[in-house]
Amino acid sequence: MKIKTILLVLAATGAFAQQKLTGYVNPFIGTGAAQGSPLSGNNYPGATVPFGMVQLSPDTRNVPDWSVACGYNYNDTTIAGFSHTHLSGTGVAELFDVMLMPFSGARIQAVPGENPYQSPFNHKDEVAHPGYYSVLLQKHNIKAELTATTHVGFHKYTFPKGQAAHVFFDLDHSMKKSDWNTRIIASQITFVNDHTIEGYRIITGWAPMRKVYFHVEFSQPIAHNFVTDGGNSYDNAVVVNGTAIRAVLDFDNATELLVKVGLSATSIENAKANLQAEIPVWDFNGTVAAADKTWETELSKIKVDGTPQQKEIFYTALYHTFIQPNIISDVNGDYAAPDFTVHNSKEPYYSTFSLWDTYRGAHPLYTLLQPERSAYFANSMLRYYKSFGYLPIWQLWGQENYCMIGNHSIPVIADAVLKGIPGIDANAAFEAVKQSSLREHPGSPFKMWEQFGYIPENLKSQSVSLTLEMAYDDYCVAMLAQKLGKTEDYNHFIKRSQYYKNLYDAQMGFFRAKDDKGQWIGPFDPLKYGANGGYPFTEGNGWQYFWYVPHDVKGLINLVGGNAAFAKKLDTFFTLEDRPEEVNDNASGFIGQYAHGNEPSHHIAYLYNYAGQPWKTQQYVWEILHKMYNTTSSGYAGNDDCGELSAWYVFSAMGFYPVNPAGGVYDIGTPILKEATIQTPSGETFTVKAKNVSEANKYIQSATLNGKKYTKTTITQSDINAGGVLEFTMGSKPNKKWE
């Protein structure tokens, strides 16, 4: 079912007076897979502001699990409630903090673990745009509306007249308790007065020992409360401590109820301060309008001209890239450090770093569009390093979950420093990336790396993927050392960046696993998939990981035997349809062996440029842009992974993408938009134009940069920051002389 983007004036909120860029955003894209499709994006449609702590969104399952990691699935038919924290596009469920659910009529005695107040809903009664969400809860005939600021969720409930009004308040709501050993360690609810409740929960799961504090204010007095904690119940409680707290709050004669929920990761006092600073008055419509204005400002950093469908996909993708990382510091600068103490920073402190994914495209996009925040992201990682001993791998709510392999804070920080992003101490950054490349930790086993020059599979699984990804991280350390004149360090890490060659089997023509004796481990099948342990490849196979040498593509070409052999192997890769019986769930969006639904494939279509066949890059990039993205709930070919699939579209639709994420160089693909203009940090504009572009005209015939003939297949960050116009003339047939 195609979802129509809401473009009209919303009388209920007064948010829109005319068409804006926010009107192109369709938050329902990527929220539910089509029949027969394994993945859709795992995005949620609820209310949030750019990079905010609060993501106030409906949960369509009482117990979210792996199949609905963001809490919402478009194909579900009921809503369990509205919780205040969510992950956008991840493959693991987590957060879902402080869930509220309005209901009318009689209170129902709830069985522990069950939710008697969940309600059916219909998509025709559902509206979402940046900073706003609403739905009609059919069971209760209640209209629920949501908006948000950085630290505060704002609810508006319209109850049916003449019926008792209640709010179900759930501190036990979480992902499936059996996943990641999830459990509530402690929680508390305190009834401060008849308009205010506050408390906390301490929960462990994918992110260990998360502390979530809340301060909640209601526009109507609480007439009565009934609290349960497992099998215990409390009537008109003042304070309850427990591990499964759920409460029903009764409101007399409340046809309209407003609720403000302030969050903090550090204290109840800071949750209250966050609320008072961001939503001091009961102005729901004004908060909606402010959220829309904030989103309009952020989306305006790129102005594009294309078809309505292209604009809808593009601005929704840009919206998704600006949802995370998430600020975790309070308005006073306090934040939860990894040592479980409270620190303070004069600049915002961020978390939610899905680095195995986002270092590839999302963070390079931030250096173009969010340079100030790029510095904040890097500095947040450096502060984390000071407390934790090495840089984050996959950091969530201020804590490390050790998900995925490598240590890809390194390319993010190196990229920001190499590009001259102001506000980062380059020497401190180098010390952090160097030490994080030497100290043993679960993501990267450096002792055996130094000993063997590769990772032996019999000592550490996922060994081939680890070897390839660690080699890239080492390259990034080397480049930063070179910039700072640290010759000895440069020599050490550039040597390690070539260790990828030690797992190349020239006879087989693939990277494959060795043991600690240097012997190949067989049998080897380049089509066989690995997941997240127990096999040499991570969420992929030998075909997909063969191309992962983004820092030394020419070296990889030489291993294969030159440009012709390299291009021929790419041809086979994009046309080989064979599938093993078991394909990892993250592998989706196939073109041959190319799997756009998972990040290790993302740069591969651009590699034809390096072998002198850019028209094939243009062909496959065009195909991916058109086949792997659409405007429905199944609009993505895989998990969006905190904006990485979205970032690929934003870059590629404009006509370029970073094969080497820390190189400051972008490889040209093929633009599908008529025009795209980037607002650079210096105040200049950089415009990409595509003359004669159409569904048929996907091949570049010629190009000019600032009016001069341009034949390179790359464009640099400095070119873009300087401003100007890159203009392509497009045609229906390849121009094999343009390279």
XYZ file of C-alpha atoms in Angstrom:
739
model
C 0.000 0.000 0.000
C 1.446 3.364 -0.953
C 1.463 5.880 1.864
C 0.502 9.429 0.981
C 2.673 12.113 2.471
C 0.760 14.731 4.392
C 1.277 18.024 2.569
C -1.845 19.940 3.503
C -2.458 22.367 6.329
C -3.019 20.461 9.541
C -5.809 22.340 11.227
C -5.357 20.386 14.428
C -1.817 21.643 14.921
C -1.565 24.774 12.821
C 1.873 23.539 11.853
C 1.878 24.253 8.128
C 0.901 27.328 6.200
C 2.461 26.264 2.930
C 4.492 23.573 1.258
C 7.848 23.140 2.955
C 10.710 20.677 2.719
C 9.275 18.984 5.804
C 6.197 18.319 3.673
C 8.217 15.956 1.505
C 9.234 13.836 4.486
C 7.239 10.633 4.848
C 8.130 9.065 8.224
C 6.243 5.887 7.271
C 8.884 4.987 4.673
C 10.847 2.027 5.980
C 8.424 1.085 8.757
C 7.223 -2.314 7.512
C 8.311 -4.939 5.014
C 6.220 -5.896 2.016
C 5.015 -9.462 1.727
C 7.960 -11.724 0.913
C 10.531 -9.055 1.766
C 12.783 -9.754 4.749
C 13.569 -6.173 5.769
C 12.150 -2.690 5.244
C 14.287 -0.202 7.128
C 13.180 -0.684 10.743
C 12.336 3.003 11.015
C 9.710 4.447 13.351
C 7.155 7.164 12.482
C 6.998 9.026 15.805
C 7.953 12.533 16.873
C 11.542 13.633 17.388
C 13.774 16.623 16.662
C 17.202 16.467 14.995
C 19.643 14.383 17.042
C 17.350 14.585 20.104
C 17.344 12.376 23.184
C 13.579 11.797 22.935
C 12.021 9.773 20.125
C 8.324 9.613 21.091
C 6.723 6.924 18.963
C 4.069 4.201 19.069
C 5.049 0.650 19.935
C 2.934 -1.862 18.054
C 4.048 -4.773 20.229
C 3.658 -5.123 23.963
C 7.028 -6.878 23.961
C 9.253 -5.601 21.127
C 11.820 -8.086 19.881
C 14.283 -8.585 17.031
C 11.507 -8.508 14.444
C 10.445 -4.979 15.389
C 13.623 -3.385 16.674
C 12.316 0.179 16.358
C 9.104 -0.675 18.213
C 6.784 -0.092 15.248
C 5.792 -2.313 12.346
C 3.477 -0.929 9.675
C 1.951 -4.361 9.177
C 0.803 -4.616 12.808
C -2.766 -3.718 13.713
C -2.553 -2.700 17.369
C -0.715 -0.094 19.442
C 0.507 -1.040 22.917
C 1.497 2.485 23.912
C 3.801 5.420 23.281
C 7.341 5.185 24.628
C 9.955 7.924 24.605
C 13.156 6.357 23.305
C 13.705 4.334 20.143
C 16.431 3.263 17.755
C 16.100 4.168 14.094
C 16.790 1.354 11.668
C 18.871 -0.944 13.852
C 18.871 -4.722 13.740
C 18.577 -5.059 17.523
C 15.677 -3.889 19.707
C 16.430 -1.625 22.668
C 15.254 1.410 24.709
C 11.386 1.803 24.738
C 11.582 3.826 27.941
C 8.634 5.291 29.880
C 5.547 4.084 27.993
C 2.182 5.847 28.268
C -1.155 4.624 26.914
C -4.406 6.551 27.312
C -7.634 4.602 27.672
C -11.265 5.247 28.554
C -13.899 3.313 30.393
C -13.318 0.928 33.276
C -9.917 0.069 34.662
C -8.941 -3.554 33.973
C -6.965 -5.655 36.421
C -3.782 -6.329 34.467
C -1.946 -9.631 34.605
C 1.798 -8.993 35.110
C 3.512 -8.802 31.725
C 0.285 -8.278 29.778
C -1.212 -5.046 28.478
C -5.022 -4.942 28.532
C -5.113 -1.403 27.174
C -3.533 -1.901 23.759
C -5.816 -0.776 20.948
C -6.452 -1.509 17.294
C -5.702 1.320 14.876
C -6.087 2.068 11.190
C -3.541 3.774 8.962
C -6.227 6.057 7.563
C -6.417 7.586 11.059
C -2.654 7.983 11.335
C -0.606 11.098 10.494
C 3.138 11.645 10.731
C 5.474 14.420 9.705
C 8.725 15.698 11.242
C 8.119 16.450 14.907
C 4.494 15.260 14.980
C 2.527 12.017 15.086
C -1.162 11.294 15.672
C -3.431 8.273 15.626
C -6.976 7.322 16.602
C -7.032 4.523 19.171
C -10.114 2.652 18.029
C -10.726 0.616 21.161
C -11.016 3.749 23.271
C -12.025 6.310 20.622
C -9.127 8.489 21.755
C -7.082 10.715 19.495
C -3.445 10.636 20.589
C -1.071 13.326 19.333
C 2.658 13.462 19.988
C 5.422 16.014 19.565
C 8.860 16.483 21.089
C 11.771 18.721 21.931
C 15.326 17.550 22.520
C 14.718 16.104 26.006
C 10.926 16.210 26.353
C 8.002 14.265 24.927
C 4.688 16.141 24.708
C 1.403 14.210 24.484
C -2.107 15.440 23.715
C -4.999 13.048 24.317
C -8.580 13.826 23.309
C -10.956 11.523 25.179
C -14.583 10.782 24.294
C -17.036 12.905 26.276
C -18.809 11.343 29.212
C -16.335 8.479 29.752
C -13.727 8.013 32.452
C -10.240 9.046 31.316
C -7.111 7.163 32.316
C -3.423 6.859 31.455
C -1.551 3.566 31.725
C 2.040 4.333 32.777
C 4.463 1.441 32.227
C 8.020 1.280 33.583
C 8.321 -2.438 32.836
C 7.922 -2.049 29.050
C 11.104 -3.143 27.297
C 12.426 -5.447 24.640
C 11.940 -9.150 25.240
C 13.374 -9.939 28.668
C 15.122 -13.090 27.413
C 17.115 -11.105 24.812
C 20.519 -9.838 25.965
C 19.517 -10.857 29.528
C 17.280 -7.804 29.666
C 15.856 -7.060 33.104
C 14.773 -4.148 35.270
C 17.312 -3.810 38.069
C 15.410 -1.101 39.946
C 12.660 1.423 39.298
C 10.652 4.000 41.187
C 7.546 6.097 40.742
C 6.789 9.030 43.058
C 3.567 11.057 43.096
C 4.913 14.519 43.866
C 1.496 16.180 43.767
C -1.787 15.768 41.902
C -0.224 17.113 38.651
C 3.271 15.600 38.831
C 5.015 12.239 38.954
C 8.690 11.435 38.675
C 11.088 8.564 39.097
C 13.551 6.368 37.277
C 14.329 2.943 35.986
C 17.660 1.165 35.823
C 17.589 -1.466 33.112
C 20.237 -3.694 31.606
C 20.113 -5.320 28.188
C 21.880 -4.648 24.922
C 23.194 -1.512 26.581
C 24.318 -2.362 30.121
C 22.972 -0.568 33.195
C 20.993 2.201 31.525
C 19.686 4.798 33.954
C 16.591 6.651 32.739
C 15.140 9.405 34.916
C 11.802 11.102 34.256
C 9.729 14.059 35.407
C 6.117 14.139 34.177
C 3.568 16.942 34.398
C -0.140 16.666 33.593
C -2.465 19.505 32.591
C -5.289 17.964 34.669
C -5.146 16.706 38.272
C -4.668 13.022 38.965
C -7.819 11.993 40.811
C -6.580 8.548 41.779
C -3.663 6.195 41.120
C -3.354 2.435 41.228
C 0.166 0.967 41.046
C 1.307 -2.613 40.596
C 4.747 -4.157 40.883
C 4.462 -7.719 39.726
C 2.009 -9.355 42.136
C 1.965 -6.414 44.548
C -0.582 -3.603 44.271
C -0.851 -0.149 45.843
C -3.917 2.072 45.937
C -3.287 5.828 45.883
C 0.419 5.312 46.427
C 2.868 8.091 47.196
C 6.034 6.246 46.236
C 6.646 2.712 44.949
C 9.986 0.984 44.388
C 10.172 -2.232 42.409
C 11.259 -4.044 39.274
C 7.992 -4.280 37.297
C 6.173 -1.031 38.065
C 3.003 -0.176 36.157
C 0.416 2.416 37.120
C -3.060 3.516 36.116
C -3.777 7.203 36.593
C -7.406 8.380 36.702
C -8.511 11.820 35.522
C -12.006 13.197 36.205
C -13.842 15.011 33.410
C -10.734 15.184 31.207
C -11.851 15.410 27.594
C -8.415 16.831 26.759
C -5.247 15.925 28.607
C -1.742 17.258 27.952
C 1.288 15.417 29.290
C 4.891 16.609 29.332
C 7.580 13.975 29.960
C 11.120 15.182 30.587
C 13.957 12.655 30.430
C 17.525 12.577 31.685
C 20.270 9.979 31.898
C 21.668 11.536 35.075
C 18.997 12.575 37.605
C 15.360 13.353 38.312
C 16.342 16.952 39.000
C 17.875 17.249 35.542
C 14.829 15.635 33.925
C 12.737 18.363 35.560
C 15.193 21.065 34.480
C 15.173 19.763 30.914
C 11.372 19.934 30.847
C 11.187 23.418 32.343
C 13.829 24.725 29.943
C 12.290 23.291 26.763
C 8.501 23.299 27.338
C 7.754 25.808 30.085
C 4.126 26.365 29.035
C 1.202 24.197 27.891
C 1.470 25.057 24.209
C 1.201 21.834 22.221
C 0.649 23.509 18.837
C 3.563 25.858 19.437
C 5.831 22.903 20.215
C 4.738 21.186 16.999
C 5.478 24.363 15.040
C 8.897 24.735 16.705
C 9.818 21.146 15.859
C 8.746 21.688 12.256
C 10.812 24.891 12.051
C 13.878 23.096 13.414
C 13.492 20.298 10.879
C 12.955 22.797 8.043
C 16.245 24.486 8.926
C 18.153 21.208 8.934
C 16.593 19.854 5.746
C 17.321 23.154 3.980
C 21.022 22.347 4.065
C 20.379 20.629 0.730
C 17.880 21.955 -1.817
C 17.007 19.571 -4.626
C 14.980 19.605 -7.808
C 13.539 16.355 -9.071
C 10.301 14.465 -9.402
C 7.890 14.496 -6.435
C 8.758 10.874 -5.720
C 12.492 11.610 -5.776
C 11.990 14.516 -3.380
C 9.929 12.348 -1.042
C 12.590 9.637 -0.919
C 15.450 12.149 -0.717
C 14.105 14.317 2.093
C 12.883 11.313 4.048
C 16.382 9.850 3.746
C 17.946 13.139 4.848
C 15.478 13.235 7.759
C 16.502 9.723 8.792
C 20.214 10.623 8.763
C 19.515 13.533 11.126
C 17.728 11.458 13.787
C 20.911 10.089 15.339
C 23.464 10.154 16.950
C 21.435 11.297 19.955
C 22.320 13.910 22.534
C 22.574 12.345 25.974
C 23.693 15.368 27.989
C 21.227 17.561 29.843
C 20.584 21.274 29.370
C 23.136 21.983 32.126
C 25.813 19.855 30.431
C 25.627 16.850 32.754
C 25.952 13.442 31.099
C 26.288 9.819 32.116
C 29.886 8.730 31.628
C 30.891 5.113 30.910
C 32.192 4.743 34.486
C 28.583 5.229 35.677
C 29.321 8.623 37.194
C 28.022 12.015 36.107
C 30.382 14.286 34.174
C 29.788 17.731 32.732
C 30.612 19.178 29.326
C 30.270 22.700 27.978
C 29.314 21.278 24.591
C 26.658 18.622 23.854
C 27.585 15.023 24.557
C 26.265 12.432 22.083
C 25.630 8.702 22.055
C 23.949 6.121 19.768
C 26.971 5.470 17.573
C 26.162 2.595 15.201
C 29.681 2.842 13.906
C 30.035 -0.386 11.916
C 27.385 1.145 9.684
C 27.544 4.924 9.893
C 31.270 5.534 9.429
C 30.876 4.557 5.775
C 28.480 7.233 4.562
C 26.547 8.949 7.333
C 29.529 10.498 9.128
C 31.115 11.776 5.895
C 27.723 13.348 5.158
C 27.784 15.011 8.577
C 31.178 16.556 7.787
C 29.526 18.256 4.820
C 26.201 19.224 6.383
C 26.794 19.118 10.145
C 30.415 20.191 10.721
C 29.754 21.605 14.184
C 27.993 18.436 15.253
C 30.767 16.368 13.622
C 33.128 17.995 16.112
C 30.701 17.241 18.934
C 30.472 13.609 17.800
C 34.257 13.265 17.693
C 34.704 15.004 21.037
C 32.033 12.799 22.603
C 34.014 9.769 21.461
C 37.218 11.293 22.840
C 35.579 11.963 26.212
C 34.386 8.385 26.197
C 37.944 7.231 25.520
C 39.259 9.145 28.542
C 36.871 7.275 30.841
C 36.725 3.890 29.143
C 40.268 3.349 27.870
C 39.441 2.969 24.176
C 37.081 4.487 21.665
C 33.479 3.322 21.307
C 32.582 0.421 19.033
C 28.767 0.570 19.296
C 27.849 3.025 22.018
C 24.269 3.338 23.285
C 22.914 5.543 26.080
C 26.507 6.273 27.072
C 27.536 2.627 27.368
C 29.394 0.152 25.161
C 27.594 -2.956 23.886
C 30.538 -4.346 21.850
C 28.292 -5.016 18.876
C 30.059 -5.702 15.567
C 33.763 -5.785 14.782
C 36.634 -3.351 14.331
C 36.774 0.045 16.008
C 35.177 2.451 13.589
C 35.303 5.509 15.804
C 38.797 5.667 14.329
C 37.802 6.569 10.735
C 35.128 8.985 12.014
C 37.595 10.933 14.146
C 40.415 10.733 11.593
C 38.100 11.912 8.831
C 36.930 14.919 10.842
C 40.489 15.965 11.713
C 41.849 15.362 8.197
C 39.064 17.513 6.772
C 39.930 20.331 9.143
C 36.672 20.314 11.088
C 37.275 22.979 13.771
C 36.914 22.315 17.497
C 38.814 19.000 17.733
C 42.182 18.653 19.456
C 44.159 16.832 16.754
C 46.874 15.562 19.103
C 44.339 14.236 21.605
C 42.477 12.649 18.712
C 45.634 10.921 17.499
C 46.470 9.610 20.953
C 42.957 8.121 21.221
C 42.963 6.466 17.796
C 46.516 5.180 18.286
C 45.903 3.673 21.703
C 42.552 2.247 20.593
C 44.513 0.476 17.835
C 46.975 -1.032 20.274
C 44.944 -1.959 23.352
C 43.265 -5.347 23.300
C 39.469 -5.248 23.348
C 36.580 -7.436 22.107
C 36.168 -5.624 18.812
C 39.782 -5.872 17.696
C 42.290 -8.456 19.007
C 45.475 -6.483 18.450
C 47.951 -8.840 20.090
C 47.353 -11.573 17.526
C 47.100 -8.870 14.829
C 50.664 -7.816 15.562
C 51.853 -11.401 16.031
C 50.447 -12.989 12.865
C 49.740 -10.087 10.488
C 46.176 -11.383 10.191
C 43.530 -12.814 12.510
C 43.664 -16.631 12.684
C 40.173 -18.125 12.491
C 40.938 -20.862 15.026
C 41.767 -18.174 17.593
C 39.093 -15.611 16.743
C 36.039 -16.107 14.557
C 34.969 -13.571 11.894
C 38.680 -13.503 11.124
C 38.565 -12.460 7.467
C 36.164 -9.611 8.078
C 38.188 -8.560 11.114
C 41.416 -8.565 9.121
C 39.966 -6.449 6.350
C 38.242 -3.943 8.635
C 41.176 -3.589 11.027
C 43.463 -2.949 8.067
C 41.232 -0.049 7.079
C 41.183 1.375 10.595
C 44.987 1.198 10.661
C 45.131 3.143 7.423
C 43.118 5.895 9.095
C 45.526 5.995 12.032
C 48.414 6.204 9.565
C 46.865 9.111 7.683
C 46.334 11.055 10.891
C 49.927 10.310 11.946
C 51.159 11.559 8.588
C 49.187 14.795 8.947
C 50.725 15.400 12.369
C 54.273 14.555 11.263
C 54.514 11.388 13.355
C 56.666 9.407 10.937
C 57.357 6.385 13.128
C 53.678 5.922 13.860
C 52.822 6.430 10.208
C 55.235 3.702 9.142
C 53.916 1.286 11.756
C 50.238 1.699 10.920
C 50.582 1.957 7.149
C 52.403 -1.380 7.280
C 49.558 -2.879 9.278
C 47.048 -1.457 6.780
C 48.540 -3.834 4.205
C 47.917 -6.934 6.306
C 44.784 -7.575 4.276
C 47.051 -9.101 1.616
C 48.039 -11.878 4.015
C 44.635 -13.529 3.630
C 44.453 -13.315 -0.158
C 44.466 -16.726 -1.799
C 45.708 -16.085 -5.329
C 44.677 -19.551 -6.456
C 41.083 -19.154 -5.265
C 40.940 -15.440 -6.012
C 39.371 -14.543 -2.642
C 40.237 -13.542 0.867
C 39.859 -16.575 3.087
C 40.664 -17.803 6.572
C 43.972 -19.120 7.855
C 44.786 -20.797 11.136
C 47.587 -19.783 13.477
C 49.986 -22.043 11.564
C 49.435 -20.108 8.356
C 47.395 -22.876 6.733
C 44.245 -22.201 4.732
C 41.101 -23.402 6.464
C 38.794 -25.366 4.188
C 36.521 -26.109 2.612
C 35.988 -22.619 1.224
C 32.756 -21.493 -0.444
C 32.625 -17.786 -1.336
C 28.816 -17.977 -1.434
C 28.405 -19.239 2.132
C 27.236 -16.679 4.646
C 28.381 -15.866 8.129
C 26.400 -14.012 10.752
C 28.051 -12.621 13.890
C 30.406 -15.358 14.977
C 31.477 -18.898 14.224
C 32.490 -18.184 10.611
C 35.224 -16.108 8.912
C 32.776 -13.532 7.489
C 30.524 -11.098 9.342
C 26.984 -10.682 8.034
C 28.137 -11.554 4.560
C 30.114 -13.933 2.390
C 33.429 -14.153 0.581
C 32.088 -12.431 -2.507
C 30.806 -9.411 -0.608
C 33.903 -8.994 1.536
C 36.319 -9.459 -1.346
C 35.958 -5.768 -2.222
C 36.532 -4.390 1.240
C 39.846 -2.613 0.751
C 38.570 0.978 0.452
C 41.940 2.495 1.294
C 43.894 0.578 -1.348
C 41.684 -0.239 -4.302
C 44.648 -0.074 -6.674
C 46.451 -2.606 -4.476
C 43.424 -4.884 -4.692
C 43.350 -4.484 -8.470
C 46.985 -5.538 -8.611
C 46.226 -8.653 -6.549
C 43.553 -9.639 -9.048
C 45.780 -9.060 -12.047
C 44.939 -5.602 -13.374
C 41.987 -3.504 -14.467
C 40.501 -5.937 -16.961
C 40.514 -8.860 -14.526
C 39.159 -6.636 -11.760
C 36.288 -5.357 -13.925
C 35.507 -8.890 -15.065
C 35.279 -10.056 -11.443
C 32.952 -7.126 -10.708
C 30.805 -8.200 -13.676
C 30.532 -11.687 -12.198
C 29.747 -10.277 -8.758
C 26.808 -8.218 -10.046
C 25.371 -11.041 -12.139
C 25.995 -14.181 -10.079
C 22.539 -15.100 -8.761
C 23.474 -18.271 -6.892
C 22.198 -18.375 -3.309
C 23.176 -20.816 -0.593
C 20.438 -22.509 1.383
C 21.110 -20.243 4.347
C 21.412 -16.501 3.830
C 22.045 -14.267 6.812
C 18.969 -12.195 7.696
C 20.906 -8.980 7.107
C 21.558 -9.916 3.476
C 18.883 -8.360 1.275
C 18.477 -6.051 -1.677
C 20.322 -8.305 -4.110
C 21.764 -7.527 -7.503
C 23.732 -10.689 -8.160
C 25.859 -11.087 -5.026
C 25.619 -7.374 -4.247
C 23.462 -6.982 -1.104
C 22.427 -3.363 -0.675
C 20.595 -4.152 2.542
C 23.867 -4.512 4.430
C 26.727 -2.069 4.583
C 29.805 -4.061 3.416
C 28.417 -3.869 -0.142
C 27.762 -0.136 -0.195
C 30.880 1.075 -1.959
C 31.208 -1.733 -4.489
C 29.239 -0.269 -7.403
C 31.672 2.653 -7.445
C 34.721 0.419 -7.913
C 34.354 0.230 -11.700
C 35.691 3.809 -11.692
C 39.056 2.488 -10.528
C 39.243 -0.023 -13.377
C 38.548 2.540 -16.106
C 34.875 1.604 -16.655
C 32.881 4.409 -14.977
C 29.832 3.775 -17.176
C 29.287 0.508 -15.288
C 29.404 2.390 -11.992
C 26.754 4.675 -13.470
C 24.656 1.698 -14.581
C 24.651 -0.076 -11.225
C 24.317 3.028 -9.059
C 21.277 4.033 -11.128
C 19.832 0.533 -10.713
C 20.355 0.547 -6.946
C 18.808 4.003 -6.571
C 15.704 2.927 -8.475
C 15.276 -0.636 -7.210
C 16.237 -0.402 -3.564
C 14.277 2.681 -2.469
C 10.611 3.608 -2.756
C 7.915 5.613 -0.986
C 6.101 2.742 0.736
C 6.474 1.280 4.202
C 8.939 -1.195 2.626
C 10.977 1.652 1.195
C 14.406 0.340 2.159
C 16.195 -2.833 1.092
C 17.435 -3.568 4.621
C 17.840 -2.071 8.073
C 18.518 1.655 7.792
C 21.064 1.257 10.601
C 20.894 4.717 12.136
C 20.726 6.411 8.749
C 23.385 4.597 6.734
C 21.091 3.340 3.959
C 19.591 6.817 3.911
C 23.004 8.478 3.653
C 23.852 6.251 0.680
C 20.768 7.533 -1.114
C 21.423 11.193 -0.245
C 24.962 11.012 -1.589
C 24.252 8.823 -4.602
C 21.160 10.701 -5.760
C 23.315 13.828 -5.930
C 25.937 11.910 -7.905
C 28.814 10.947 -5.611
C 29.740 8.744 -2.627
C 32.803 8.190 -0.342
C 34.363 4.830 -1.240
C 37.098 5.654 1.257
C 35.143 7.247 4.125
C 38.168 9.047 5.553
C 39.818 10.114 2.339
C 38.107 13.443 1.728
C 37.430 12.226 -1.816
C 34.055 11.278 -3.283
C 33.620 8.927 -6.211
C 31.243 10.053 -8.932
C 28.366 7.750 -9.772
C 25.370 9.095 -11.640
C 23.042 11.892 -10.520
C 19.310 11.233 -10.714
C 18.199 14.673 -9.514
C 17.978 17.606 -11.886
C 19.759 19.758 -9.367
C 21.080 19.582 -5.811
C 22.553 22.522 -3.905
C 24.537 22.062 -0.707
C 24.914 24.924 1.772
C 28.591 24.729 2.749
C 29.869 25.655 6.234
C 31.636 28.700 4.794
C 28.362 30.091 3.462
C 29.101 29.115 -0.128
C 26.856 26.867 -2.194
C 27.913 23.834 -4.184
C 25.475 22.801 -6.893
C 25.309 19.593 -8.894
C 23.274 19.871 -12.093
C 22.278 17.019 -14.374
C 21.295 18.283 -17.804
C 18.820 16.033 -19.666
C 18.610 13.577 -16.766
C 15.660 11.192 -17.023
C 14.740 7.552 -16.526
C 16.383 6.817 -19.867
C 19.352 9.176 -19.560
C 21.415 7.604 -16.782
C 24.891 7.819 -18.332
C 27.267 10.760 -18.013
C 28.276 12.135 -21.425
C 30.442 15.006 -20.194
C 30.989 17.226 -17.168
C 32.178 20.685 -16.220
C 33.299 22.114 -12.892
C 32.765 25.858 -12.659
C 32.461 26.010 -16.431
C 35.654 24.083 -17.168
C 35.800 20.598 -18.694
C 35.936 17.951 -15.983
C 36.986 14.346 -16.650
C 37.817 13.066 -13.171
C 35.666 10.377 -11.593
C 36.135 11.992 -8.167
C 35.309 15.258 -6.439
C 36.968 16.380 -3.202
C 35.618 17.807 0.037
C 37.680 20.935 -0.571
C 36.087 21.321 -4.027
C 32.643 21.155 -2.444
C 33.467 23.477 0.457
C 34.861 26.050 -1.976
C 31.478 26.273 -3.674
C 30.705 26.242 -7.363
C 28.807 24.212 -9.937
C 29.449 20.661 -11.093
C 27.341 20.085 -14.203
C 26.788 16.777 -15.961
C 25.288 16.250 -19.384
C 23.371 12.982 -19.379
C 22.497 10.546 -22.164
C 20.925 7.174 -22.774
C 24.097 5.376 -23.876
C 27.453 4.990 -22.129
C 30.197 7.393 -23.101
C 33.174 5.100 -22.683
C 35.593 7.938 -23.384
C 34.491 9.901 -20.278
C 36.702 8.827 -17.423
